[in-house]
Amino acid sequence: EHFNEAVHINQSLTTLGRVISTLVEAQKRRNQGVTSHVPYRDSRLTFLLQDSLGGNAKTMIIANVSPSNVCAAETSSTLLFVASAKSIRNKAT
């Protein structure tokens, strides 16, 4: 039961990463007049965050990082994720 829950959480986080990458690429391509599909419906998490990520909202992200050497890989991965998420620009009205 716990294993299945962990699998679903990891799957949702992977999909969130794909959505953020797609949004960043879409913003770059929008200047060229090209549109792309954002896979919001691939997980419940991204479906719920659809308005916050690519819609009409101002969104803040909080990253939990550790100064420990044991957690260096996770901290680096988290910071890279936040850096890519930070580059998403919404036009909130």
PDB file of N, CA and C in Angstrom:
ATOM      1  N   GLU A   1       0.825  -1.195   0.000  1.00  0.00           N
ATOM      2  CA  GLU A   1       0.000   0.000   0.000  1.00  0.00           C
ATOM      3  C   GLU A   1       0.872   1.262   0.000  1.00  0.00           C
ATOM      4  N   HIS A   2       1.889   1.291   0.858  1.00  0.00           N
ATOM      5  CA  HIS A   2       2.791   2.445   0.907  1.00  0.00           C
ATOM      6  C   HIS A   2       3.613   2.548  -0.378  1.00  0.00           C
ATOM      7  N   PHE A   3       3.976   1.398  -0.922  1.00  0.00           N
ATOM      8  CA  PHE A   3       4.742   1.390  -2.161  1.00  0.00           C
ATOM      9  C   PHE A   3       3.931   2.005  -3.304  1.00  0.00           C
ATOM     10  N   ASN A   4       2.663   1.604  -3.415  1.00  0.00           N
ATOM     11  CA  ASN A   4       1.803   2.155  -4.470  1.00  0.00           C
ATOM     12  C   ASN A   4       1.622   3.658  -4.310  1.00  0.00           C
ATOM     13  N   GLU A   5       1.496   4.114  -3.084  1.00  0.00           N
ATOM     14  CA  GLU A   5       1.362   5.547  -2.822  1.00  0.00           C
ATOM     15  C   GLU A   5       2.624   6.291  -3.251  1.00  0.00           C
ATOM     16  N   ALA A   6       3.785   5.722  -2.934  1.00  0.00           N
ATOM     17  CA  ALA A   6       5.055   6.333  -3.325  1.00  0.00           C
ATOM     18  C   ALA A   6       5.192   6.381  -4.851  1.00  0.00           C
ATOM     19  N   VAL A   7       4.749   5.330  -5.516  1.00  0.00           N
ATOM     20  CA  VAL A   7       4.798   5.296  -6.980  1.00  0.00           C
ATOM     21  C   VAL A   7       3.934   6.409  -7.565  1.00  0.00           C
ATOM     22  N   HIS A   8       2.736   6.597  -7.029  1.00  0.00           N
ATOM     23  CA  HIS A   8       1.835   7.642  -7.530  1.00  0.00           C
ATOM     24  C   HIS A   8       2.391   9.040  -7.258  1.00  0.00           C
ATOM     25  N   ILE A   9       3.001   9.228  -6.103  1.00  0.00           N
ATOM     26  CA  ILE A   9       3.607  10.527  -5.781  1.00  0.00           C
ATOM     27  C   ILE A   9       4.749  10.824  -6.746  1.00  0.00           C
ATOM     28  N   ASN A  10       5.629   9.858  -6.964  1.00  0.00           N
ATOM     29  CA  ASN A  10       6.745  10.057  -7.896  1.00  0.00           C
ATOM     30  C   ASN A  10       6.258  10.308  -9.318  1.00  0.00           C
ATOM     31  N   GLN A  11       5.198   9.616  -9.706  1.00  0.00           N
ATOM     32  CA  GLN A  11       4.633   9.805 -11.037  1.00  0.00           C
ATOM     33  C   GLN A  11       4.070  11.227 -11.183  1.00  0.00           C
ATOM     34  N   SER A  12       3.396  11.703 -10.143  1.00  0.00           N
ATOM     35  CA  SER A  12       2.852  13.065 -10.186  1.00  0.00           C
ATOM     36  C   SER A  12       3.959  14.108 -10.226  1.00  0.00           C
ATOM     37  N   LEU A  13       5.026  13.896  -9.482  1.00  0.00           N
ATOM     38  CA  LEU A  13       6.141  14.848  -9.483  1.00  0.00           C
ATOM     39  C   LEU A  13       6.873  14.848 -10.815  1.00  0.00           C
ATOM     40  N   THR A  14       6.990  13.683 -11.425  1.00  0.00           N
ATOM     41  CA  THR A  14       7.599  13.605 -12.750  1.00  0.00           C
ATOM     42  C   THR A  14       6.751  14.355 -13.774  1.00  0.00           C
ATOM     43  N   THR A  15       5.445  14.171 -13.686  1.00  0.00           N
ATOM     44  CA  THR A  15       4.540  14.880 -14.585  1.00  0.00           C
ATOM     45  C   THR A  15       4.605  16.383 -14.346  1.00  0.00           C
ATOM     46  N   LEU A  16       4.719  16.802 -13.094  1.00  0.00           N
ATOM     47  CA  LEU A  16       4.863  18.224 -12.778  1.00  0.00           C
ATOM     48  C   LEU A  16       6.123  18.788 -13.426  1.00  0.00           C
ATOM     49  N   GLY A  17       7.208  18.051 -13.377  1.00  0.00           N
ATOM     50  CA  GLY A  17       8.448  18.469 -14.033  1.00  0.00           C
ATOM     51  C   GLY A  17       8.272  18.602 -15.532  1.00  0.00           C
ATOM     52  N   ARG A  18       7.556  17.643 -16.153  1.00  0.00           N
ATOM     53  CA  ARG A  18       7.295  17.711 -17.595  1.00  0.00           C
ATOM     54  C   ARG A  18       6.433  18.915 -17.946  1.00  0.00           C
ATOM     55  N   VAL A  19       5.422  19.192 -17.118  1.00  0.00           N
ATOM     56  CA  VAL A  19       4.540  20.334 -17.372  1.00  0.00           C
ATOM     57  C   VAL A  19       5.332  21.637 -17.293  1.00  0.00           C
ATOM     58  N   ILE A  20       6.168  21.765 -16.280  1.00  0.00           N
ATOM     59  CA  ILE A  20       6.969  22.981 -16.134  1.00  0.00           C
ATOM     60  C   ILE A  20       7.933  23.132 -17.299  1.00  0.00           C
ATOM     61  N   SER A  21       8.575  22.054 -17.709  1.00  0.00           N
ATOM     62  CA  SER A  21       9.478  22.114 -18.871  1.00  0.00           C
ATOM     63  C   SER A  21       8.724  22.505 -20.131  1.00  0.00           C
ATOM     64  N   THR A  22       7.538  21.952 -20.310  1.00  0.00           N
ATOM     65  CA  THR A  22       6.731  22.266 -21.481  1.00  0.00           C
ATOM     66  C   THR A  22       6.302  23.724 -21.468  1.00  0.00           C
ATOM     67  N   LEU A  23       5.933  24.242 -20.285  1.00  0.00           N
ATOM     68  CA  LEU A  23       5.534  25.646 -20.194  1.00  0.00           C
ATOM     69  C   LEU A  23       6.690  26.584 -20.521  1.00  0.00           C
ATOM     70  N   VAL A  24       7.880  26.243 -20.047  1.00  0.00           N
ATOM     71  CA  VAL A  24       9.054  27.073 -20.337  1.00  0.00           C
ATOM     72  C   VAL A  24       9.340  27.062 -21.828  1.00  0.00           C
ATOM     73  N   GLU A  25       9.311  25.879 -22.435  1.00  0.00           N
ATOM     74  CA  GLU A  25       9.544  25.780 -23.882  1.00  0.00           C
ATOM     75  C   GLU A  25       8.446  26.489 -24.672  1.00  0.00           C
ATOM     76  N   ALA A  26       7.206  26.385 -24.200  1.00  0.00           N
ATOM     77  CA  ALA A  26       6.094  27.031 -24.888  1.00  0.00           C
ATOM     78  C   ALA A  26       6.246  28.542 -24.874  1.00  0.00           C
ATOM     79  N   GLN A  27       6.753  29.088 -23.783  1.00  0.00           N
ATOM     80  CA  GLN A  27       6.963  30.533 -23.718  1.00  0.00           C
ATOM     81  C   GLN A  27       8.049  30.972 -24.703  1.00  0.00           C
ATOM     82  N   LYS A  28       9.069  30.149 -24.861  1.00  0.00           N
ATOM     83  CA  LYS A  28      10.123  30.475 -25.828  1.00  0.00           C
ATOM     84  C   LYS A  28       9.574  30.420 -27.255  1.00  0.00           C
ATOM     85  N   ARG A  29       8.742  29.418 -27.524  1.00  0.00           N
ATOM     86  CA  ARG A  29       8.211  29.225 -28.871  1.00  0.00           C
ATOM     87  C   ARG A  29       7.063  30.180 -29.185  1.00  0.00           C
ATOM     88  N   ARG A  30       6.405  30.693 -28.159  1.00  0.00           N
ATOM     89  CA  ARG A  30       5.282  31.594 -28.374  1.00  0.00           C
ATOM     90  C   ARG A  30       5.712  32.822 -29.154  1.00  0.00           C
ATOM     91  N   ASN A  31       6.948  33.260 -28.933  1.00  0.00           N
ATOM     92  CA  ASN A  31       7.472  34.404 -29.670  1.00  0.00           C
ATOM     93  C   ASN A  31       7.599  34.104 -31.161  1.00  0.00           C
ATOM     94  N   GLN A  32       7.712  32.818 -31.491  1.00  0.00           N
ATOM     95  CA  GLN A  32       7.838  32.404 -32.886  1.00  0.00           C
ATOM     96  C   GLN A  32       6.486  32.039 -33.491  1.00  0.00           C
ATOM     97  N   GLY A  33       5.412  32.142 -32.697  1.00  0.00           N
ATOM     98  CA  GLY A  33       4.076  31.830 -33.186  1.00  0.00           C
ATOM     99  C   GLY A  33       3.738  30.355 -33.157  1.00  0.00           C
ATOM    100  N   VAL A  34       4.495  29.541 -32.441  1.00  0.00           N
ATOM    101  CA  VAL A  34       4.262  28.100 -32.364  1.00  0.00           C
ATOM    102  C   VAL A  34       3.592  27.780 -31.034  1.00  0.00           C
ATOM    103  N   THR A  35       2.547  26.962 -31.057  1.00  0.00           N
ATOM    104  CA  THR A  35       1.883  26.543 -29.821  1.00  0.00           C
ATOM    105  C   THR A  35       2.229  25.083 -29.537  1.00  0.00           C
ATOM    106  N   SER A  36       2.139  24.702 -28.272  1.00  0.00           N
ATOM    107  CA  SER A  36       2.423  23.315 -27.905  1.00  0.00           C
ATOM    108  C   SER A  36       1.437  22.849 -26.845  1.00  0.00           C
ATOM    109  N   HIS A  37       1.266  21.539 -26.776  1.00  0.00           N
ATOM    110  CA  HIS A  37       0.344  20.935 -25.813  1.00  0.00           C
ATOM    111  C   HIS A  37       1.035  20.777 -24.451  1.00  0.00           C
ATOM    112  N   VAL A  38       0.361  21.211 -23.388  1.00  0.00           N
ATOM    113  CA  VAL A  38       0.873  21.055 -22.028  1.00  0.00           C
ATOM    114  C   VAL A  38       0.102  19.912 -21.381  1.00  0.00           C
ATOM    115  N   PRO A  39       0.796  18.860 -20.902  1.00  0.00           N
ATOM    116  CA  PRO A  39       0.114  17.653 -20.403  1.00  0.00           C
ATOM    117  C   PRO A  39      -0.429  17.793 -18.978  1.00  0.00           C
ATOM    118  N   TYR A  40      -1.348  18.739 -18.762  1.00  0.00           N
ATOM    119  CA  TYR A  40      -1.913  18.935 -17.426  1.00  0.00           C
ATOM    120  C   TYR A  40      -2.705  17.722 -16.944  1.00  0.00           C
ATOM    121  N   ARG A  41      -3.365  17.032 -17.836  1.00  0.00           N
ATOM    122  CA  ARG A  41      -4.258  15.940 -17.437  1.00  0.00           C
ATOM    123  C   ARG A  41      -3.550  14.610 -17.196  1.00  0.00           C
ATOM    124  N   ASP A  42      -2.243  14.611 -17.265  1.00  0.00           N
ATOM    125  CA  ASP A  42      -1.508  13.362 -17.050  1.00  0.00           C
ATOM    126  C   ASP A  42      -1.444  12.948 -15.581  1.00  0.00           C
ATOM    127  N   SER A  43      -1.730  13.863 -14.662  1.00  0.00           N
ATOM    128  CA  SER A  43      -1.797  13.502 -13.244  1.00  0.00           C
ATOM    129  C   SER A  43      -2.782  14.417 -12.540  1.00  0.00           C
ATOM    130  N   ARG A  44      -3.266  13.977 -11.410  1.00  0.00           N
ATOM    131  CA  ARG A  44      -4.209  14.783 -10.628  1.00  0.00           C
ATOM    132  C   ARG A  44      -3.553  16.053 -10.117  1.00  0.00           C
ATOM    133  N   LEU A  45      -2.296  15.950  -9.725  1.00  0.00           N
ATOM    134  CA  LEU A  45      -1.574  17.105  -9.189  1.00  0.00           C
ATOM    135  C   LEU A  45      -1.488  18.225 -10.230  1.00  0.00           C
ATOM    136  N   THR A  46      -1.069  17.890 -11.421  1.00  0.00           N
ATOM    137  CA  THR A  46      -0.925  18.922 -12.445  1.00  0.00           C
ATOM    138  C   THR A  46      -2.284  19.428 -12.917  1.00  0.00           C
ATOM    139  N   PHE A  47      -3.290  18.577 -12.898  1.00  0.00           N
ATOM    140  CA  PHE A  47      -4.631  19.023 -13.267  1.00  0.00           C
ATOM    141  C   PHE A  47      -5.135  20.052 -12.257  1.00  0.00           C
ATOM    142  N   LEU A  48      -4.888  19.796 -10.973  1.00  0.00           N
ATOM    143  CA  LEU A  48      -5.307  20.739  -9.928  1.00  0.00           C
ATOM    144  C   LEU A  48      -4.510  22.036  -9.966  1.00  0.00           C
ATOM    145  N   LEU A  49      -3.252  21.958 -10.368  1.00  0.00           N
ATOM    146  CA  LEU A  49      -2.391  23.140 -10.408  1.00  0.00           C
ATOM    147  C   LEU A  49      -2.423  23.868 -11.754  1.00  0.00           C
ATOM    148  N   GLN A  50      -3.282  23.445 -12.656  1.00  0.00           N
ATOM    149  CA  GLN A  50      -3.308  23.998 -14.003  1.00  0.00           C
ATOM    150  C   GLN A  50      -3.447  25.519 -14.008  1.00  0.00           C
ATOM    151  N   ASP A  51      -4.384  26.065 -13.252  1.00  0.00           N
ATOM    152  CA  ASP A  51      -4.569  27.517 -13.228  1.00  0.00           C
ATOM    153  C   ASP A  51      -3.391  28.230 -12.588  1.00  0.00           C
ATOM    154  N   SER A  52      -2.771  27.595 -11.613  1.00  0.00           N
ATOM    155  CA  SER A  52      -1.631  28.223 -10.945  1.00  0.00           C
ATOM    156  C   SER A  52      -0.379  28.210 -11.807  1.00  0.00           C
ATOM    157  N   LEU A  53      -0.191  27.162 -12.577  1.00  0.00           N
ATOM    158  CA  LEU A  53       1.035  27.039 -13.373  1.00  0.00           C
ATOM    159  C   LEU A  53       0.986  27.801 -14.674  1.00  0.00           C
ATOM    160  N   GLY A  54      -0.092  27.690 -15.400  1.00  0.00           N
ATOM    161  CA  GLY A  54      -0.119  28.309 -16.707  1.00  0.00           C
ATOM    162  C   GLY A  54      -1.309  29.199 -16.933  1.00  0.00           C
ATOM    163  N   GLY A  55      -2.003  29.512 -15.874  1.00  0.00           N
ATOM    164  CA  GLY A  55      -3.224  30.280 -16.038  1.00  0.00           C
ATOM    165  C   GLY A  55      -3.124  31.701 -15.548  1.00  0.00           C
ATOM    166  N   ASN A  56      -4.200  32.150 -14.977  1.00  0.00           N
ATOM    167  CA  ASN A  56      -4.353  33.526 -14.565  1.00  0.00           C
ATOM    168  C   ASN A  56      -4.117  33.639 -13.063  1.00  0.00           C
ATOM    169  N   ALA A  57      -2.877  33.426 -12.632  1.00  0.00           N
ATOM    170  CA  ALA A  57      -2.584  33.467 -11.206  1.00  0.00           C
ATOM    171  C   ALA A  57      -1.136  33.860 -10.960  1.00  0.00           C
ATOM    172  N   LYS A  58      -0.909  34.435  -9.813  1.00  0.00           N
ATOM    173  CA  LYS A  58       0.462  34.648  -9.346  1.00  0.00           C
ATOM    174  C   LYS A  58       0.765  33.491  -8.410  1.00  0.00           C
ATOM    175  N   THR A  59       1.865  32.823  -8.649  1.00  0.00           N
ATOM    176  CA  THR A  59       2.196  31.614  -7.906  1.00  0.00           C
ATOM    177  C   THR A  59       3.558  31.750  -7.264  1.00  0.00           C
ATOM    178  N   MET A  60       3.676  31.248  -6.042  1.00  0.00           N
ATOM    179  CA  MET A  60       4.947  31.248  -5.346  1.00  0.00           C
ATOM    180  C   MET A  60       5.331  29.793  -5.069  1.00  0.00           C
ATOM    181  N   ILE A  61       6.606  29.501  -5.201  1.00  0.00           N
ATOM    182  CA  ILE A  61       7.091  28.156  -4.922  1.00  0.00           C
ATOM    183  C   ILE A  61       8.083  28.235  -3.768  1.00  0.00           C
ATOM    184  N   ILE A  62       7.963  27.290  -2.856  1.00  0.00           N
ATOM    185  CA  ILE A  62       8.859  27.217  -1.702  1.00  0.00           C
ATOM    186  C   ILE A  62       9.631  25.907  -1.809  1.00  0.00           C
ATOM    187  N   ALA A  63      10.947  26.002  -1.778  1.00  0.00           N
ATOM    188  CA  ALA A  63      11.797  24.813  -1.887  1.00  0.00           C
ATOM    189  C   ALA A  63      12.384  24.488  -0.515  1.00  0.00           C
ATOM    190  N   ASN A  64      12.316  23.231  -0.147  1.00  0.00           N
ATOM    191  CA  ASN A  64      12.881  22.769   1.105  1.00  0.00           C
ATOM    192  C   ASN A  64      14.209  22.086   0.781  1.00  0.00           C
ATOM    193  N   VAL A  65      15.317  22.714   1.173  1.00  0.00           N
ATOM    194  CA  VAL A  65      16.644  22.180   0.880  1.00  0.00           C
ATOM    195  C   VAL A  65      17.409  21.959   2.181  1.00  0.00           C
ATOM    196  N   SER A  66      18.453  21.156   2.092  1.00  0.00           N
ATOM    197  CA  SER A  66      19.243  20.821   3.263  1.00  0.00           C
ATOM    198  C   SER A  66      20.716  21.149   3.022  1.00  0.00           C
ATOM    199  N   PRO A  67      21.406  21.645   4.056  1.00  0.00           N
ATOM    200  CA  PRO A  67      22.835  21.915   3.902  1.00  0.00           C
ATOM    201  C   PRO A  67      23.702  20.660   4.077  1.00  0.00           C
ATOM    202  N   SER A  68      23.082  19.543   4.409  1.00  0.00           N
ATOM    203  CA  SER A  68      23.817  18.311   4.672  1.00  0.00           C
ATOM    204  C   SER A  68      24.418  17.731   3.395  1.00  0.00           C
ATOM    205  N   ASN A  69      25.628  17.177   3.505  1.00  0.00           N
ATOM    206  CA  ASN A  69      26.271  16.519   2.363  1.00  0.00           C
ATOM    207  C   ASN A  69      25.507  15.280   1.917  1.00  0.00           C
ATOM    208  N   VAL A  70      24.819  14.645   2.847  1.00  0.00           N
ATOM    209  CA  VAL A  70      24.057  13.440   2.529  1.00  0.00           C
ATOM    210  C   VAL A  70      22.920  13.765   1.558  1.00  0.00           C
ATOM    211  N   CYS A  71      22.386  14.960   1.661  1.00  0.00           N
ATOM    212  CA  CYS A  71      21.244  15.369   0.832  1.00  0.00           C
ATOM    213  C   CYS A  71      21.658  16.243  -0.349  1.00  0.00           C
ATOM    214  N   ALA A  72      22.911  16.258  -0.702  1.00  0.00           N
ATOM    215  CA  ALA A  72      23.408  17.158  -1.745  1.00  0.00           C
ATOM    216  C   ALA A  72      22.745  16.901  -3.097  1.00  0.00           C
ATOM    217  N   ALA A  73      22.548  15.663  -3.470  1.00  0.00           N
ATOM    218  CA  ALA A  73      21.942  15.349  -4.759  1.00  0.00           C
ATOM    219  C   ALA A  73      20.486  15.817  -4.808  1.00  0.00           C
ATOM    220  N   GLU A  74      19.748  15.566  -3.731  1.00  0.00           N
ATOM    221  CA  GLU A  74      18.352  15.992  -3.682  1.00  0.00           C
ATOM    222  C   GLU A  74      18.241  17.513  -3.670  1.00  0.00           C
ATOM    223  N   THR A  75      19.133  18.180  -2.935  1.00  0.00           N
ATOM    224  CA  THR A  75      19.122  19.635  -2.873  1.00  0.00           C
ATOM    225  C   THR A  75      19.425  20.225  -4.245  1.00  0.00           C
ATOM    226  N   SER A  76      20.399  19.672  -4.932  1.00  0.00           N
ATOM    227  CA  SER A  76      20.747  20.144  -6.269  1.00  0.00           C
ATOM    228  C   SER A  76      19.579  19.959  -7.234  1.00  0.00           C
ATOM    229  N   SER A  77      18.953  18.794  -7.184  1.00  0.00           N
ATOM    230  CA  SER A  77      17.799  18.510  -8.037  1.00  0.00           C
ATOM    231  C   SER A  77      16.649  19.479  -7.743  1.00  0.00           C
ATOM    232  N   THR A  78      16.407  19.736  -6.472  1.00  0.00           N
ATOM    233  CA  THR A  78      15.341  20.665  -6.079  1.00  0.00           C
ATOM    234  C   THR A  78      15.621  22.067  -6.589  1.00  0.00           C
ATOM    235  N   LEU A  79      16.850  22.523  -6.466  1.00  0.00           N
ATOM    236  CA  LEU A  79      17.206  23.865  -6.914  1.00  0.00           C
ATOM    237  C   LEU A  79      17.102  23.999  -8.436  1.00  0.00           C
ATOM    238  N   LEU A  80      17.456  22.956  -9.167  1.00  0.00           N
ATOM    239  CA  LEU A  80      17.296  22.979 -10.622  1.00  0.00           C
ATOM    240  C   LEU A  80      15.817  23.038 -11.009  1.00  0.00           C
ATOM    241  N   PHE A  81      14.996  22.287 -10.290  1.00  0.00           N
ATOM    242  CA  PHE A  81      13.555  22.291 -10.524  1.00  0.00           C
ATOM    243  C   PHE A  81      12.969  23.674 -10.269  1.00  0.00           C
ATOM    244  N   VAL A  82      13.350  24.296  -9.162  1.00  0.00           N
ATOM    245  CA  VAL A  82      12.848  25.622  -8.812  1.00  0.00           C
ATOM    246  C   VAL A  82      13.317  26.667  -9.823  1.00  0.00           C
ATOM    247  N   ALA A  83      14.549  26.532 -10.291  1.00  0.00           N
ATOM    248  CA  ALA A  83      15.060  27.477 -11.286  1.00  0.00           C
ATOM    249  C   ALA A  83      14.249  27.401 -12.576  1.00  0.00           C
ATOM    250  N   SER A  84      13.883  26.196 -12.984  1.00  0.00           N
ATOM    251  CA  SER A  84      13.080  26.073 -14.199  1.00  0.00           C
ATOM    252  C   SER A  84      11.655  26.574 -13.960  1.00  0.00           C
ATOM    253  N   ALA A  85      11.105  26.298 -12.783  1.00  0.00           N
ATOM    254  CA  ALA A  85       9.754  26.783 -12.462  1.00  0.00           C
ATOM    255  C   ALA A  85       9.721  28.300 -12.366  1.00  0.00           C
ATOM    256  N   LYS A  86      10.815  28.876 -11.921  1.00  0.00           N
ATOM    257  CA  LYS A  86      10.891  30.326 -11.757  1.00  0.00           C
ATOM    258  C   LYS A  86      10.798  31.058 -13.088  1.00  0.00           C
ATOM    259  N   SER A  87      11.194  30.414 -14.161  1.00  0.00           N
ATOM    260  CA  SER A  87      11.207  31.068 -15.456  1.00  0.00           C
ATOM    261  C   SER A  87       9.818  31.106 -16.122  1.00  0.00           C
ATOM    262  N   ILE A  88       8.814  30.480 -15.512  1.00  0.00           N
ATOM    263  CA  ILE A  88       7.451  30.548 -16.044  1.00  0.00           C
ATOM    264  C   ILE A  88       6.888  31.921 -15.717  1.00  0.00           C
ATOM    265  N   ARG A  89       6.337  32.576 -16.726  1.00  0.00           N
ATOM    266  CA  ARG A  89       5.753  33.909 -16.540  1.00  0.00           C
ATOM    267  C   ARG A  89       4.278  33.867 -16.921  1.00  0.00           C
ATOM    268  N   ASN A  90       3.423  34.130 -15.947  1.00  0.00           N
ATOM    269  CA  ASN A  90       1.985  34.234 -16.194  1.00  0.00           C
ATOM    270  C   ASN A  90       1.606  35.702 -16.284  1.00  0.00           C
ATOM    271  N   LYS A  91       0.520  35.960 -16.961  1.00  0.00           N
ATOM    272  CA  LYS A  91       0.000  37.321 -17.018  1.00  0.00           C
ATOM    273  C   LYS A  91      -1.291  37.352 -16.207  1.00  0.00           C
ATOM    274  N   ALA A  92      -1.152  37.541 -14.911  1.00  0.00           N
ATOM    275  CA  ALA A  92      -2.325  37.598 -14.033  1.00  0.00           C
ATOM    276  C   ALA A  92      -3.044  38.915 -14.210  1.00  0.00           C
ATOM    277  N   THR A  93      -4.363  38.834 -14.254  1.00  0.00           N
ATOM    278  CA  THR A  93      -5.161  40.056 -14.396  1.00  0.00           C
ATOM    279  C   THR A  93      -6.041  40.260 -13.185  1.00  0.00           C
TER     280      THR A  93
END
